CSV table of C-alpha atoms and ligand atoms in Angstrom, one decimal:
chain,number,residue,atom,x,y,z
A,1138,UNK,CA,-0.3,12.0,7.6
A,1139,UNK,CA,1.4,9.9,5.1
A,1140,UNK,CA,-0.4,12.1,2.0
A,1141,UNK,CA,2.7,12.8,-0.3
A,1142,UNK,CA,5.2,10.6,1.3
A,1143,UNK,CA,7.1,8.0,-1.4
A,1144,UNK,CA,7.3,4.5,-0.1
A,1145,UNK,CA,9.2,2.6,-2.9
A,1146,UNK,CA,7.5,3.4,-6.6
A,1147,UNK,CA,4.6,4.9,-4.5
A,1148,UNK,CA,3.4,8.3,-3.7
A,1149,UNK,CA,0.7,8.2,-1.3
A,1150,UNK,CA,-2.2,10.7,-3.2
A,1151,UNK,CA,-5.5,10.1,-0.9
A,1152,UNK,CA,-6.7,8.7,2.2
A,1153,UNK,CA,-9.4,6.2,1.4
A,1154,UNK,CA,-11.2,5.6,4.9
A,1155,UNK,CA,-11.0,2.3,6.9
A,1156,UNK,CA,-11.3,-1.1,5.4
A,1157,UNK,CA,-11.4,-4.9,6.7
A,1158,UNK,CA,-8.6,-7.1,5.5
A,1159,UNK,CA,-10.3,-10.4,6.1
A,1160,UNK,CA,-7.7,-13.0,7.4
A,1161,UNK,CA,-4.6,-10.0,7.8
A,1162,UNK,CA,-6.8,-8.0,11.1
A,1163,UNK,CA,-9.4,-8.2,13.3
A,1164,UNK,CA,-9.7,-4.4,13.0
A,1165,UNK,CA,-10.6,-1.8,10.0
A,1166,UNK,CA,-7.1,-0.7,8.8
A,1167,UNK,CA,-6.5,3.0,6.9
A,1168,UNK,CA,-5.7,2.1,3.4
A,1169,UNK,CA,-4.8,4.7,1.3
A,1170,UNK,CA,-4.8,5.5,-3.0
A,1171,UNK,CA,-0.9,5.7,-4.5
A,1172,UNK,CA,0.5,6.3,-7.5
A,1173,UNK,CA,2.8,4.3,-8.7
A,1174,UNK,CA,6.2,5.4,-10.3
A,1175,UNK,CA,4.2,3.5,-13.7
A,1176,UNK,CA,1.0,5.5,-13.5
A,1177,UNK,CA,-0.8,3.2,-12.3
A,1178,UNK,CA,-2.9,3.8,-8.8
A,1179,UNK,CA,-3.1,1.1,-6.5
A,1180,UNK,CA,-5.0,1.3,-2.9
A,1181,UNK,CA,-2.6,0.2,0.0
A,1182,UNK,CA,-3.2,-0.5,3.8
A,1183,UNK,CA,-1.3,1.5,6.4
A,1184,UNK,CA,0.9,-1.3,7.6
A,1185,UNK,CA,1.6,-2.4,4.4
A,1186,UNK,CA,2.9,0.9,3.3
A,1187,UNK,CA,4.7,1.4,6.7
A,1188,UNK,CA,6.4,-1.6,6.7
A,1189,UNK,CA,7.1,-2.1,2.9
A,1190,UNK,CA,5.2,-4.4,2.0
A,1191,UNK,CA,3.9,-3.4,-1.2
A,1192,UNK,CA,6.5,-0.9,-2.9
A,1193,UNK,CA,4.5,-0.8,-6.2
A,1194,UNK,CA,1.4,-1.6,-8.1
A,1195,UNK,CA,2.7,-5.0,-9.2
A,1196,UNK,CA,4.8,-3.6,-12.5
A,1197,UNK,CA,7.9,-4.7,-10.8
A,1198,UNK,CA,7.8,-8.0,-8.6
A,1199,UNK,CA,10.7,-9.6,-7.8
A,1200,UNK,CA,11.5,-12.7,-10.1
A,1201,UNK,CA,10.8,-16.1,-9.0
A,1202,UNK,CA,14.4,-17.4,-7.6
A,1203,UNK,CA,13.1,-21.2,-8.7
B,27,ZN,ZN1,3.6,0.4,-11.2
């Protein structure tokens, strides 16, 4: 259960049921609904959460090195 778990800015707040990422999987991924540090929600897969790939809404991407 990854409900109330921080990954980054995140806090995991819902489970949101199993979704296609067309071109990521062949299968339906979990994706849950997270609250970001900003107050913004943003829905996340599983892996992407698990392997920290998203660590926010989007408020704080890294700047462009070039
Ligand atoms: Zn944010």
């Amino acid at each position: 259960m990854l409900i109330g778990k921080t990954f980054g800015s995140l806090t995991v707040i819902e489970y949101t049921g199993e979704k296609r990422i067309s071109n990521v999987s062949k299968h339906d991924t979990k994706h849950y609904l997270c609250l970001c540090e900003c107050g913004n929600t943003i829905e996340v897969s599983k892996p992407s959460l698990e392997y920290k790939l998203v660590k926010n809404c989007g408020c704080k991407r890294f700047k462009k090195i070039n």
